[in-house]
Coordinates of C-alpha atoms in Angstrom, one line a residue:
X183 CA 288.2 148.8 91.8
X184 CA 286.8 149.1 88.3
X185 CA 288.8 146.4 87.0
X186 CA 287.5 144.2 89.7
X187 CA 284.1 144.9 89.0
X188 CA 284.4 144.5 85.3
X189 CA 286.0 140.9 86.0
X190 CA 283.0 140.0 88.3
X191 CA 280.6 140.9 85.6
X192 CA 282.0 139.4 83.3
X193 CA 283.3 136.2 84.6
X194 CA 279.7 135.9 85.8
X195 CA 277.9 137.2 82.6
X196 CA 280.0 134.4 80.9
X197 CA 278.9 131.7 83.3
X198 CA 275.4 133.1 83.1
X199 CA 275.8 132.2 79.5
X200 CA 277.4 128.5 79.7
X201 CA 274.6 127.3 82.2
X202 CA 271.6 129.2 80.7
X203 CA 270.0 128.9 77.8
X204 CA 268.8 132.6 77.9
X205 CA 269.6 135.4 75.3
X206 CA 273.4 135.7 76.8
X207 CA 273.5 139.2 76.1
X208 CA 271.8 143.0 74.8
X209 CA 274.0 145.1 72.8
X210 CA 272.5 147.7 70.5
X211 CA 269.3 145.4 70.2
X212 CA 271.3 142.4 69.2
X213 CA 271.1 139.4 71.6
X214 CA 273.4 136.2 71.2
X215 CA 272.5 132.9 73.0
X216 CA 274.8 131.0 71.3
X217 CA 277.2 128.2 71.6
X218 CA 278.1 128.2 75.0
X219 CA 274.5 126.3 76.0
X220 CA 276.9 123.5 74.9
X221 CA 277.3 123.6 78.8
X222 CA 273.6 122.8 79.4
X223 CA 272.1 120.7 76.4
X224 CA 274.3 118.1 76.2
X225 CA 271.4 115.4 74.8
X226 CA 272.1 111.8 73.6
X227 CA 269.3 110.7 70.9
X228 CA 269.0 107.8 68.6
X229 CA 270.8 108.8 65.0
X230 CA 268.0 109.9 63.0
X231 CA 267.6 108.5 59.4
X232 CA 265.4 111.3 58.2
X233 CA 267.6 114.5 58.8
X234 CA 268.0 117.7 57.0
X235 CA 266.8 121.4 58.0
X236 CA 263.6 121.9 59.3
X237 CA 262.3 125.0 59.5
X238 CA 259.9 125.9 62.1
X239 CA 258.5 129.4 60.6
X240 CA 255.3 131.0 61.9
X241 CA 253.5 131.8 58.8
X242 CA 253.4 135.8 59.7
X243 CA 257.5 135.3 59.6
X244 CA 257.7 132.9 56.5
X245 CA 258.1 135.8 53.5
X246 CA 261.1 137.3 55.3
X247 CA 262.7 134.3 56.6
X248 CA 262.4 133.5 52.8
X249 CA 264.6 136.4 52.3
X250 CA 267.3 136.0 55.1
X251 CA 267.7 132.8 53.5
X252 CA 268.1 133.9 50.0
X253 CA 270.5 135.9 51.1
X254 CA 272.6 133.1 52.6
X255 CA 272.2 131.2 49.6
X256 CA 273.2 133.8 47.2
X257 CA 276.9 132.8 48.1
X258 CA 278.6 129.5 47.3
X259 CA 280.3 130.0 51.1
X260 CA 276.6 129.8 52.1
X261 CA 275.4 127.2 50.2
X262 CA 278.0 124.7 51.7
X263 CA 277.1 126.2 54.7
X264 CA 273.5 125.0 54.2
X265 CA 274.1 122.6 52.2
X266 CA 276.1 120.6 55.0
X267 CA 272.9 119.9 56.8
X268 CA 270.1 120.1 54.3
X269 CA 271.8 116.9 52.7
X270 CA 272.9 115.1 56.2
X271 CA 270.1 112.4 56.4
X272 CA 271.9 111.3 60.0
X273 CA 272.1 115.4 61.1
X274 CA 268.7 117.0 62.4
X275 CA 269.1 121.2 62.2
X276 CA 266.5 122.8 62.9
X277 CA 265.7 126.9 62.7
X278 CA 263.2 128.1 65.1
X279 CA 261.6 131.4 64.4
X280 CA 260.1 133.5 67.2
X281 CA 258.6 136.9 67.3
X282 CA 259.9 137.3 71.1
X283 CA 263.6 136.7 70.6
X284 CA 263.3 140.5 68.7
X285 CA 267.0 140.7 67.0
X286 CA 268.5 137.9 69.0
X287 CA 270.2 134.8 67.2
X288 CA 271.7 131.6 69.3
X289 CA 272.3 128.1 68.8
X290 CA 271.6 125.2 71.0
X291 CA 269.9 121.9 72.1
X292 CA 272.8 119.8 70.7
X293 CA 272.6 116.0 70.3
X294 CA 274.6 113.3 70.2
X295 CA 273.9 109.4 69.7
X296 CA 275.3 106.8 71.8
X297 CA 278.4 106.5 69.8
X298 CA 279.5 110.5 70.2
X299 CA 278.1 111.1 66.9
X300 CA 277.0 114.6 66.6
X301 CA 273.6 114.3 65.3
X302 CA 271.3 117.5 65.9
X303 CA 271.2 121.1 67.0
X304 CA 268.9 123.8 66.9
X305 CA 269.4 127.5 65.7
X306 CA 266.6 129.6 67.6
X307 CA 266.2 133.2 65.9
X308 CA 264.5 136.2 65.9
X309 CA 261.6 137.3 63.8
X310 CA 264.3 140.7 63.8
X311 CA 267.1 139.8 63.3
X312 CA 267.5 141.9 60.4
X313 CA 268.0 144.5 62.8
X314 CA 270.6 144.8 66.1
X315 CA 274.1 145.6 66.2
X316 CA 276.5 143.6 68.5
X317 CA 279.5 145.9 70.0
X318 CA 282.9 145.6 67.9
X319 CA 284.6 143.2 71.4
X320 CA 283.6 139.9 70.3
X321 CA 281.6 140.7 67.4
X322 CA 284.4 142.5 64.9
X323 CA 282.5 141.0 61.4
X324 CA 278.6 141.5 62.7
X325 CA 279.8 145.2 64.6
X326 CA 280.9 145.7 60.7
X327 CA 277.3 146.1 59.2
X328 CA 276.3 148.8 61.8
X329 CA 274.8 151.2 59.5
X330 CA 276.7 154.9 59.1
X331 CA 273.9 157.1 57.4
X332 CA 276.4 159.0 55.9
X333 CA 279.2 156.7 54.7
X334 CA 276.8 153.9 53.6
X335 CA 274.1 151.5 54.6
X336 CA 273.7 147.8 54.6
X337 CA 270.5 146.3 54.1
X338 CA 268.7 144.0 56.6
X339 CA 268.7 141.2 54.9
X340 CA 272.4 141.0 54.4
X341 CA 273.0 141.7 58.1
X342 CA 270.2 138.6 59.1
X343 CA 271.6 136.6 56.9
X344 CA 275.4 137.1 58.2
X345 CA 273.8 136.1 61.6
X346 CA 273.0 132.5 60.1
X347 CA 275.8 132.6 59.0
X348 CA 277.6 133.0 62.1
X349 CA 275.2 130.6 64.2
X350 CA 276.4 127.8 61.2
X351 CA 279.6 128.8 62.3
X352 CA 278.6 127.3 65.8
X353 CA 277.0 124.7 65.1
X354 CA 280.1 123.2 62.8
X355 CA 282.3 124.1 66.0
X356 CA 280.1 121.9 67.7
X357 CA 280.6 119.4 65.2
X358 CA 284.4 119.7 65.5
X359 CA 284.7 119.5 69.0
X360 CA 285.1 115.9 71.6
X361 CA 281.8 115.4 73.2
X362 CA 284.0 113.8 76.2
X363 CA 286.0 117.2 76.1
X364 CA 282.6 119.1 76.2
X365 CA 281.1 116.8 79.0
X366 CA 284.3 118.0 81.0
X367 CA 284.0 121.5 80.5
X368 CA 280.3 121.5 81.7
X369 CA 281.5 119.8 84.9
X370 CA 283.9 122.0 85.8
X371 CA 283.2 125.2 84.8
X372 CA 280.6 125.0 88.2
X373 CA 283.5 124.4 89.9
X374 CA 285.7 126.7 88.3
X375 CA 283.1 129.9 89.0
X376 CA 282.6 128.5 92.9
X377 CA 286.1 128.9 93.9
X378 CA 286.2 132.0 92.0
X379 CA 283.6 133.4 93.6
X380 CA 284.9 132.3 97.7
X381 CA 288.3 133.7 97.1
X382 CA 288.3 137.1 96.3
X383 CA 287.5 136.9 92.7
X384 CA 291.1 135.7 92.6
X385 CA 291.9 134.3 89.0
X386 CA 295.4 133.4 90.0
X387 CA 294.4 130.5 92.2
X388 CA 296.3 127.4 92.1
X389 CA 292.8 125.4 91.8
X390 CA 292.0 127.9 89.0
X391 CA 294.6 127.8 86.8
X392 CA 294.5 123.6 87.6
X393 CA 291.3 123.7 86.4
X394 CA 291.4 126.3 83.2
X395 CA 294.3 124.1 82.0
X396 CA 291.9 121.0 81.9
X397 CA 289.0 122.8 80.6
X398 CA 291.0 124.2 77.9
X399 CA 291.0 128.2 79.3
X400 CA 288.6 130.1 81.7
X401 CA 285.2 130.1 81.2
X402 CA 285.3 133.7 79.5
X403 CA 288.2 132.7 77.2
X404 CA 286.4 129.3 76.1
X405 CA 283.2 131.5 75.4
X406 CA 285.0 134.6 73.9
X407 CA 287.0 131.9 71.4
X408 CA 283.9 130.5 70.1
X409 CA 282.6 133.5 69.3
X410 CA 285.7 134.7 67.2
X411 CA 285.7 131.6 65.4
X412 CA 281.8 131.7 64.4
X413 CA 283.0 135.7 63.3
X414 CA 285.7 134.8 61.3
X415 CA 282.9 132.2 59.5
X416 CA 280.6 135.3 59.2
X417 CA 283.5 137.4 57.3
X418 CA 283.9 134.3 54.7
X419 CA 280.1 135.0 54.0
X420 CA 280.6 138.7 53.9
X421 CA 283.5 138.3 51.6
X422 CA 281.9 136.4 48.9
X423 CA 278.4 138.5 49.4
X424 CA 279.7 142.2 49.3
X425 CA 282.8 141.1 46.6
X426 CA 281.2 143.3 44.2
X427 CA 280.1 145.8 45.9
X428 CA 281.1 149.8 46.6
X429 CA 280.9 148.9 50.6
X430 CA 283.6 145.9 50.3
X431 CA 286.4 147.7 51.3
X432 CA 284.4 150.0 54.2
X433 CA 283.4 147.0 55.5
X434 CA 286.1 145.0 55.4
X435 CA 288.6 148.0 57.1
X436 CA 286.0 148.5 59.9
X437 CA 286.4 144.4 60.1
X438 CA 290.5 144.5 60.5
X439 CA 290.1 147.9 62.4
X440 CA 287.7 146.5 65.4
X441 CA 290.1 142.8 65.5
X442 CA 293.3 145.3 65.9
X443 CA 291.0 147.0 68.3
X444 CA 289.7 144.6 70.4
X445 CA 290.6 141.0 69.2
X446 CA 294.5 141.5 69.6
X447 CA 294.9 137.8 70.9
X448 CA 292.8 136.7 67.9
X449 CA 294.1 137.8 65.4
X450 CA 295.9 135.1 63.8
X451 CA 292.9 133.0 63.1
X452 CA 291.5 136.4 61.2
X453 CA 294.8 136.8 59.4
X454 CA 294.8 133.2 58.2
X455 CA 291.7 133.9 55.4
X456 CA 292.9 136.1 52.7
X457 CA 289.5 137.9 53.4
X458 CA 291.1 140.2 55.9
X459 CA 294.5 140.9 54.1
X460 CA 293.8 141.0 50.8
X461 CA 295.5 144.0 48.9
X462 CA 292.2 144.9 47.1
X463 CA 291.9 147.7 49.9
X464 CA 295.1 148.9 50.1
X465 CA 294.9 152.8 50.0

């Protein structure tokens, strides 16, 4: 019976999260609405000529979104992060500050011309998100930074700006990804979440496992990939920021510890980037 329950809330938390554009979910103050509003925001616009990042910072939030980004740029992975889109003339990101999102980070409102050309997105933070932990399921790299008073603390800044880094993970998936693949998805995963939800909660259906094979997974395996990807971007940022720092290997342990934990299936991708198997740490 609790298995069952667990697989109804979370097969409808995750399609909660590919047809809203809502914070997806609350964790230990952090909030992600990320990614999966692909579902939802699929937008075709003309391809812009004047493209770049625009930031749209209240002036009460400018002096530590200044920071955050500092941060991101202190690192050469960040810089090509940014740099991607600050120098794309035909690519429109823009970074929306609010002071009601608290700790929450997403991405969304994604754009493509008439041509499939993926031409804008937006990345909607927090005016906290220098605060919030996510839970190690899902979230291995950010769950990494939770501070531990009396092992060692992370600053703020270097846990907000590992959240940009993560939502630039997204957006690049984004840019990766067929928009006629992604138009599928967001027709069937309705569908997908109807039947599930008339028979039983029965994932084994014929008409189920018809349509995960089209769509490229269930709707919780399509979301939970994108988020390990957009982690596995967040420890290349951690790697190059903490390199020289006492906390490396802390960090980076906690990081292999929670993907052995909870990101068995995953963690190939992880294992790929010498980040995560480097001998530096070996005791």
């Amino acid at each position: 019976m609790i298995q069952w329950r667990f697989s109804f809330y979370l097969l409808s938390a995750v399609f909660a999260c590919l047809i809203s554009p809502a914070p997806h979910f609350a964790w230990n103050g952090y909030h992600t609405a990320s990614r999966s509003d692909t579902f939802n925001m699929l937008s075709v616009v003309q391809t812009p000529t004047d493209g770049g990042i625009r930031e749209e910072v209240p002036q009460k939030f400018r002096a530590r979104f200044e920071t955050w980004k500092a941060e991101l740029l202190s690192t050469e992975f960040g810089r090509q992060q940014w740099g991607t889109y600050a120098n794309n003339k035909n690519f429109v990101l823009t970074i929306k500050v609010s002071g009601n999102r608290g700790s929450d980070a997403g991405t969304d409102r994604f754009q493509w011309d008439e041509t499939g050309n993926f031409v804008g997105a937006t990345i909607p933070i927090g005016s906290r998100i220098d605060s919030g932990y996510p839970p190690p399921i899902y979230y291995p790299v950010l769950n990494s930074l939770a501070s531990d008073a009396a092992v060692h603390s992370i600053n703020g800044s270097i846990l907000a700006a590992t959240k940009l880094s993560h939502e630039l993970g997204h957006v690049e998936q984004t840019a990766e990804a067929n928009v006629k693949f992604l138009q599928l998805q967001n027709k069937l995963v309705p569908a997908y979440i109807l039947i599930f939800l008339k028979n039983g909660l029965n994932t084994r259906d014929k008409k189920l496992i018809e349509l995960a094979d089209q769509m490229g997974g269930t709707p919780t395996e399509i979301w939970e990939s994108r988020e390990y990807w957009s982690e596995v971007t967040a420890m290349q940022f951690l790697h190059d920021r903490l390199s020289n720092e006492e906390i490396y290997c802390r960090v980076f342990e906690k990081i292999k510890r929670n993907v052995r934990e909870y990101a068995k299936g995953y963690e190939d991708r992880f294992h790929k980037f010498p980040e995560l198997i480097s001998a530096r740490c070996a005791k």
